[in-house]
Amino acid sequence: MNRPDRFQLSVDDYIAYRRDGYIIIRNLVSQEEIAEIWQHTVDLMSGITVIEGVEPPPGDASEEERAQHFLRVHMLHRKHELHERYLLHPRICDVLETLVGPDLLALQTMLFLKPSGREGQGYHQDSYYIPTYPDTLLGSWLAIDRADEDNGCVLVTPGSHYEPIYPDAGRLSQNHVIGSMHDLATIEGASSSVPEKNGLTPVAAKYESKEVPAVMDPGDVMFFHGHVLHRSLSNTTTDRSRRAFVSHYCNARSWVPWNHGMPFDGPSGNHLHILARGSTHIPYALPKFGTPCDALDPGSAQTGVQPWTGDIVEMEAKQVAKGIVVARD
């Protein structure tokens, strides 16, 4: 997609991502846009903005209770135009297109609110939760507030994206063929904030001296590989949130048997996810709120594949509310 304001990575940026499994682009999103998202989070937390399927804080809640009501909210791009718009943000997609494209499928949004006092999340690998075939998952992490070690920034382990996905006993064949690696151990407790309970702790120990805090200012965006080991610290401040808008994507020619825990029709869920850039041989969804993206120009797709229409649209409408997960503890 050629635009006068297109963001272009440097060759060194590209190499750094391939080497480390992540890269932070400073000031990728404007401060005017950050102010818009910031106000949206305030309105959501205060109950001024009410979104179907998201229970607002009680009307008589105190300011502190309102601040603590939400920890994170998932998949609101299917319910609110702002979330769709930032999922498909042109400059974010410029970077993604370079790293994993040219064909880009937009899969998931998460609004992290992380008020003061909330604990972090333990070591995990995102491709464990969102499988893609071929495995092309990557995420973007847009800072709304400043994120540092005091209010619970992400800690990322450079080079750990070369690790395989470590499965639990129930997902032995999800990411790798059973028997393809004779010493691939199963683990339990991925994402647990208690190191002794998190099966990825011994894996992370191999990189202990390399782990770095992703200190970010509002408007900075971190892009990270689906295999890279990362975790977040607790928010130990008394007066600061650590808000972020996090999204996941993959190459649009990957098969994606995933729909955020919701059932889907057929062998994959691709037809429920938006084609952000390029073309694909697999059916895809249109942006519900009309955010500009390549899905709205199917004639430009090299394969001539059209967006999924018909019965699936009706089915998706019934499932959208189930696809919103609001975590409060």
Coordinates of C-alpha atoms in Angstrom, one line a residue:
M1 CA 0.0 0.0 0.0
N2 CA 1.7 3.2 -1.2
R3 CA 0.9 6.3 0.8
P4 CA 2.9 9.6 1.3
D5 CA 3.1 8.9 5.0
R6 CA 4.0 5.3 4.8
F7 CA 6.3 4.2 7.6
Q8 CA 9.5 2.5 6.3
L9 CA 11.7 0.3 8.4
S10 CA 15.4 0.4 8.0
V11 CA 17.4 -2.7 7.0
D12 CA 18.9 -2.6 10.5
D13 CA 15.4 -2.6 12.0
Y14 CA 14.5 -5.7 10.0
I15 CA 17.7 -7.5 11.0
A16 CA 17.2 -6.6 14.6
Y17 CA 13.7 -8.1 14.6
R18 CA 15.0 -11.3 13.0
R19 CA 17.8 -11.5 15.4
D20 CA 16.0 -10.6 18.7
G21 CA 12.4 -11.6 18.0
Y22 CA 11.1 -8.1 18.8
I23 CA 11.6 -4.5 17.9
I24 CA 10.3 -1.2 19.4
I25 CA 9.4 1.6 17.0
R26 CA 9.3 5.0 18.8
N27 CA 6.5 7.5 18.2
L28 CA 4.9 5.3 15.6
V29 CA 1.4 6.5 16.6
S30 CA 0.7 10.2 17.1
Q31 CA 0.1 11.9 20.4
E32 CA -3.3 13.1 19.1
E33 CA -4.3 9.5 18.5
I34 CA -3.0 8.4 21.9
A35 CA -5.1 11.1 23.5
E36 CA -8.1 9.6 21.7
I37 CA -7.4 6.1 22.9
W38 CA -6.6 7.4 26.4
Q39 CA -10.0 9.2 26.6
H40 CA -11.7 6.1 25.4
T41 CA -10.3 4.0 28.2
V42 CA -11.3 6.6 30.7
D43 CA -14.8 6.7 29.4
L44 CA -15.0 2.9 29.4
M45 CA -13.7 2.6 32.9
S46 CA -16.1 5.3 34.1
G47 CA -19.1 3.8 32.5
I48 CA -19.6 6.7 30.1
T49 CA -18.9 4.4 27.1
V50 CA -21.0 1.3 27.3
I51 CA -20.3 -1.6 24.8
E52 CA -22.5 -4.6 24.3
G53 CA -21.2 -7.6 26.2
V54 CA -18.9 -5.5 28.5
E55 CA -20.4 -5.0 31.9
P56 CA -19.7 -1.5 33.1
P57 CA -18.7 -0.7 36.6
P58 CA -21.6 -0.2 39.1
G59 CA -23.1 3.3 39.1
D60 CA -22.3 3.8 42.7
A61 CA -18.7 2.6 42.4
S62 CA -15.9 4.7 43.9
E63 CA -13.2 6.1 41.7
E64 CA -10.8 3.4 43.0
E65 CA -13.4 0.7 42.3
R66 CA -13.9 1.9 38.8
A67 CA -10.1 1.9 38.2
Q68 CA -9.9 -1.7 39.3
H69 CA -13.1 -2.9 37.5
F70 CA -11.3 -4.0 34.3
L71 CA -7.9 -5.7 33.9
R72 CA -8.2 -6.3 30.1
V73 CA -10.9 -6.6 27.5
H74 CA -10.6 -8.8 24.4
M75 CA -11.9 -8.7 20.8
L76 CA -13.7 -5.3 20.9
H77 CA -12.8 -4.6 17.3
R78 CA -16.0 -6.7 16.6
K79 CA -18.0 -4.3 18.7
H80 CA -16.5 -0.8 18.5
E81 CA -15.1 1.2 15.6
L82 CA -12.1 2.6 17.5
H83 CA -10.8 -0.8 18.2
E84 CA -11.1 -1.9 14.6
R85 CA -9.5 1.4 13.5
Y86 CA -6.4 0.8 15.7
L87 CA -6.2 -2.9 14.8
L88 CA -5.9 -1.7 11.2
H89 CA -3.8 1.4 11.9
P90 CA -1.9 2.2 8.7
R91 CA 1.5 2.8 10.2
I92 CA 1.3 -0.3 12.4
C93 CA 0.3 -2.3 9.4
D94 CA 3.2 -0.8 7.5
V95 CA 5.6 -2.4 9.9
L96 CA 3.7 -5.7 10.1
E97 CA 3.5 -5.9 6.3
T98 CA 7.3 -5.6 6.2
L99 CA 7.9 -8.2 8.9
V100 CA 5.5 -10.9 8.0
G101 CA 3.7 -9.8 4.8
P102 CA 3.0 -8.8 2.2
D103 CA -0.3 -10.5 3.0
L104 CA -1.6 -9.6 6.5
L105 CA -4.5 -11.0 8.4
A106 CA -5.7 -9.1 11.5
L107 CA -6.8 -11.6 14.2
Q108 CA -7.2 -10.1 17.7
T109 CA -7.4 -7.0 19.9
M110 CA -6.8 -6.7 23.6
L111 CA -7.2 -3.5 25.7
F112 CA -4.9 -3.8 28.7
L113 CA -5.8 -1.4 31.6
K114 CA -3.6 -2.8 34.4
P115 CA -4.4 -0.4 37.2
S116 CA -2.1 0.1 40.2
G117 CA -1.5 -2.9 42.4
R118 CA -2.3 -5.5 39.8
E119 CA 0.2 -8.4 39.3
G120 CA 2.0 -9.2 36.1
Q121 CA 1.7 -12.2 33.8
G122 CA 4.4 -14.9 33.8
Y123 CA 6.5 -16.3 30.9
H124 CA 4.5 -17.3 27.9
Q125 CA 4.7 -17.6 24.1
D126 CA 1.8 -16.2 22.1
S127 CA 1.8 -18.8 19.4
Y128 CA 0.8 -21.3 22.1
Y129 CA -2.6 -19.5 22.4
I130 CA -3.1 -18.6 18.7
P131 CA -1.9 -21.4 16.4
T132 CA -1.3 -20.5 12.7
Y133 CA -0.1 -22.9 9.9
P134 CA 2.5 -22.0 8.6
D135 CA 3.4 -20.4 12.0
T136 CA 3.6 -16.7 11.2
L137 CA 2.0 -15.1 14.3
L138 CA 3.3 -11.8 15.6
G139 CA 1.9 -9.1 17.9
S140 CA 1.9 -5.4 18.3
W141 CA 1.9 -3.6 21.7
L142 CA 0.9 0.1 21.6
A143 CA 1.7 2.0 24.8
I144 CA -1.1 4.3 25.9
D145 CA 0.6 5.2 29.2
R146 CA 4.3 5.2 29.8
A147 CA 5.4 1.6 30.6
D148 CA 8.3 1.0 32.9
E149 CA 9.5 -1.4 35.6
D150 CA 7.5 0.4 38.2
N151 CA 4.0 0.2 36.6
G152 CA 4.5 -3.3 35.1
C153 CA 6.2 -3.1 31.7
V154 CA 6.8 -6.2 29.5
L155 CA 10.0 -8.0 29.9
V156 CA 11.2 -9.6 26.7
T157 CA 13.9 -12.2 26.1
P158 CA 15.9 -11.4 23.0
G159 CA 16.7 -14.5 20.9
S160 CA 14.2 -16.8 22.6
H161 CA 12.0 -16.7 19.5
Y162 CA 14.3 -19.5 18.1
E163 CA 12.8 -21.8 20.8
P164 CA 10.0 -24.2 19.7
I165 CA 6.5 -23.7 21.3
Y166 CA 6.5 -25.7 24.5
P167 CA 3.1 -27.6 24.7
D168 CA 1.1 -28.8 27.6
A169 CA -0.1 -32.4 27.7
G170 CA -3.3 -31.5 26.1
R171 CA -1.8 -29.7 23.1
L172 CA 1.0 -32.0 22.0
S173 CA 0.3 -31.7 18.3
Q174 CA -0.9 -28.1 18.2
N175 CA 2.3 -26.4 17.1
H176 CA 4.7 -29.2 16.2
V177 CA 4.3 -32.7 14.8
I178 CA 4.4 -35.3 17.6
G179 CA 7.8 -37.0 17.6
S180 CA 9.5 -34.3 15.4
M181 CA 11.8 -33.4 18.4
H182 CA 12.8 -36.2 20.7
D183 CA 13.5 -33.9 23.6
L184 CA 10.6 -31.4 23.4
A185 CA 9.3 -31.5 26.9
T186 CA 5.7 -30.8 27.8
I187 CA 5.1 -28.0 30.3
E188 CA 2.4 -26.8 32.6
G189 CA 1.5 -23.4 34.0
A190 CA 2.5 -21.1 31.1
S191 CA 1.5 -17.5 32.0
S192 CA 1.6 -18.2 35.7
S193 CA 3.2 -15.3 37.6
V194 CA 4.6 -17.8 40.1
P195 CA 7.9 -18.9 38.7
E196 CA 7.8 -22.3 40.4
K197 CA 4.5 -23.1 38.8
N198 CA 5.4 -21.8 35.3
G199 CA 6.9 -24.6 33.1
L200 CA 8.7 -22.0 31.0
T201 CA 10.9 -20.8 33.8
P202 CA 13.6 -23.3 33.1
V203 CA 13.6 -22.4 29.4
A204 CA 13.8 -18.7 30.3
A205 CA 16.7 -19.4 32.6
K206 CA 18.9 -20.1 29.6
Y207 CA 18.5 -16.4 28.7
E208 CA 18.4 -14.9 32.2
S209 CA 21.2 -12.4 31.5
K210 CA 19.5 -11.2 28.3
E211 CA 16.0 -10.4 29.5
V212 CA 15.3 -6.7 29.0
P213 CA 12.5 -4.4 30.1
A214 CA 10.5 -2.9 27.2
V215 CA 10.4 0.7 28.6
M216 CA 8.0 2.6 26.3
D217 CA 6.4 6.0 26.1
P218 CA 2.9 6.7 24.8
G219 CA 2.9 6.2 21.0
D220 CA 5.7 3.6 21.0
V221 CA 4.9 0.2 19.5
M222 CA 6.6 -3.0 20.2
F223 CA 6.4 -5.8 17.5
F224 CA 7.1 -9.3 18.8
H225 CA 7.4 -12.8 17.4
G226 CA 4.9 -15.4 18.4
H227 CA 7.6 -17.6 19.9
V228 CA 9.5 -15.0 21.9
L229 CA 9.4 -15.6 25.7
H230 CA 8.0 -12.6 27.5
R231 CA 6.3 -11.7 30.8
S232 CA 5.2 -8.6 32.6
L233 CA 5.9 -7.1 36.0
S234 CA 3.4 -6.2 38.6
N235 CA 2.2 -2.6 38.8
T236 CA 3.7 -1.5 42.1
T237 CA 2.7 2.1 41.8
T238 CA -0.1 3.7 43.7
D239 CA -1.2 6.2 41.2
R240 CA -0.3 5.0 37.7
S241 CA -2.1 2.7 35.2
R242 CA -0.2 0.8 32.5
R243 CA -2.6 0.9 29.6
A244 CA -1.8 -0.7 26.2
F245 CA -3.6 -1.6 23.0
V246 CA -2.4 -5.1 21.9
S247 CA -3.2 -6.9 18.7
H248 CA -2.2 -10.1 16.9
Y249 CA -1.7 -10.8 13.2
C250 CA -0.3 -13.4 10.9
N251 CA 0.4 -13.9 7.2
A252 CA -2.9 -14.0 5.4
R253 CA -2.0 -17.2 3.7
S254 CA -1.6 -19.1 7.0
W255 CA -4.4 -21.4 8.0
V256 CA -5.9 -20.2 11.4
P257 CA -8.1 -22.7 13.3
W258 CA -8.8 -20.1 16.0
N259 CA -11.6 -17.7 16.9
H260 CA -10.8 -16.7 20.5
G261 CA -12.4 -19.7 22.0
M262 CA -15.6 -19.4 20.0
P263 CA -16.9 -22.1 17.7
F264 CA -16.5 -21.5 14.0
D265 CA -17.9 -23.1 10.8
G266 CA -15.5 -25.2 8.8
P267 CA -11.9 -26.3 9.4
S268 CA -10.5 -22.8 10.0
G269 CA -11.5 -19.4 11.3
N270 CA -9.9 -17.3 8.6
H271 CA -13.2 -16.1 7.3
L272 CA -13.8 -14.4 10.6
H273 CA -10.6 -12.4 10.5
I274 CA -9.9 -9.2 8.5
L275 CA -7.6 -9.0 5.5
A276 CA -5.5 -6.0 6.4
R277 CA -3.0 -6.0 3.6
G278 CA -2.4 -7.9 0.3
S279 CA -4.4 -10.9 -0.9
T280 CA -5.0 -14.5 0.0
H281 CA -6.3 -17.7 -1.3
I282 CA -8.4 -18.2 1.9
P283 CA -11.7 -16.5 2.6
Y284 CA -11.5 -13.5 5.0
A285 CA -13.8 -11.0 6.7
L286 CA -14.6 -7.4 5.9
P287 CA -14.0 -4.7 8.5
K288 CA -17.4 -4.3 10.3
F289 CA -17.0 -0.6 10.6
G290 CA -15.5 0.1 7.2
T291 CA -12.0 0.9 8.3
P292 CA -9.9 1.3 5.1
C293 CA -7.9 -1.9 4.4
D294 CA -7.2 -4.2 1.4
A295 CA -10.2 -6.3 2.3
L296 CA -12.4 -3.5 0.9
D297 CA -10.7 -3.7 -2.5
P298 CA -11.0 -7.3 -3.4
G299 CA -10.4 -6.6 -7.0
S300 CA -6.8 -5.8 -6.2
A301 CA -6.3 -9.3 -4.8
Q302 CA -4.0 -11.2 -7.1
T303 CA -6.0 -14.4 -6.7
G304 CA -9.3 -12.8 -7.1
V305 CA -10.5 -14.4 -3.8
Q306 CA -13.6 -12.6 -2.5
P307 CA -14.4 -11.9 1.2
W308 CA -16.6 -14.5 3.0
T309 CA -20.3 -13.5 2.8
G310 CA -23.6 -15.1 3.4
D311 CA -24.5 -17.4 6.3
I312 CA -21.2 -16.9 8.1
V313 CA -22.0 -13.2 8.6
E314 CA -25.2 -14.1 10.4
M315 CA -23.4 -16.7 12.5
E316 CA -20.7 -14.3 13.5
A317 CA -23.2 -11.8 14.7
K318 CA -24.6 -14.3 17.1
Q319 CA -21.1 -15.2 18.4
V320 CA -19.6 -11.8 18.8
A321 CA -20.8 -11.3 22.4
K322 CA -19.3 -14.6 23.3
G323 CA -16.0 -13.5 21.9
I324 CA -15.5 -10.7 24.4
V325 CA -13.6 -11.7 27.5
V326 CA -13.4 -9.3 30.4
A327 CA -10.9 -10.2 33.0
R328 CA -11.2 -8.6 36.4
D329 CA -9.0 -10.8 38.6

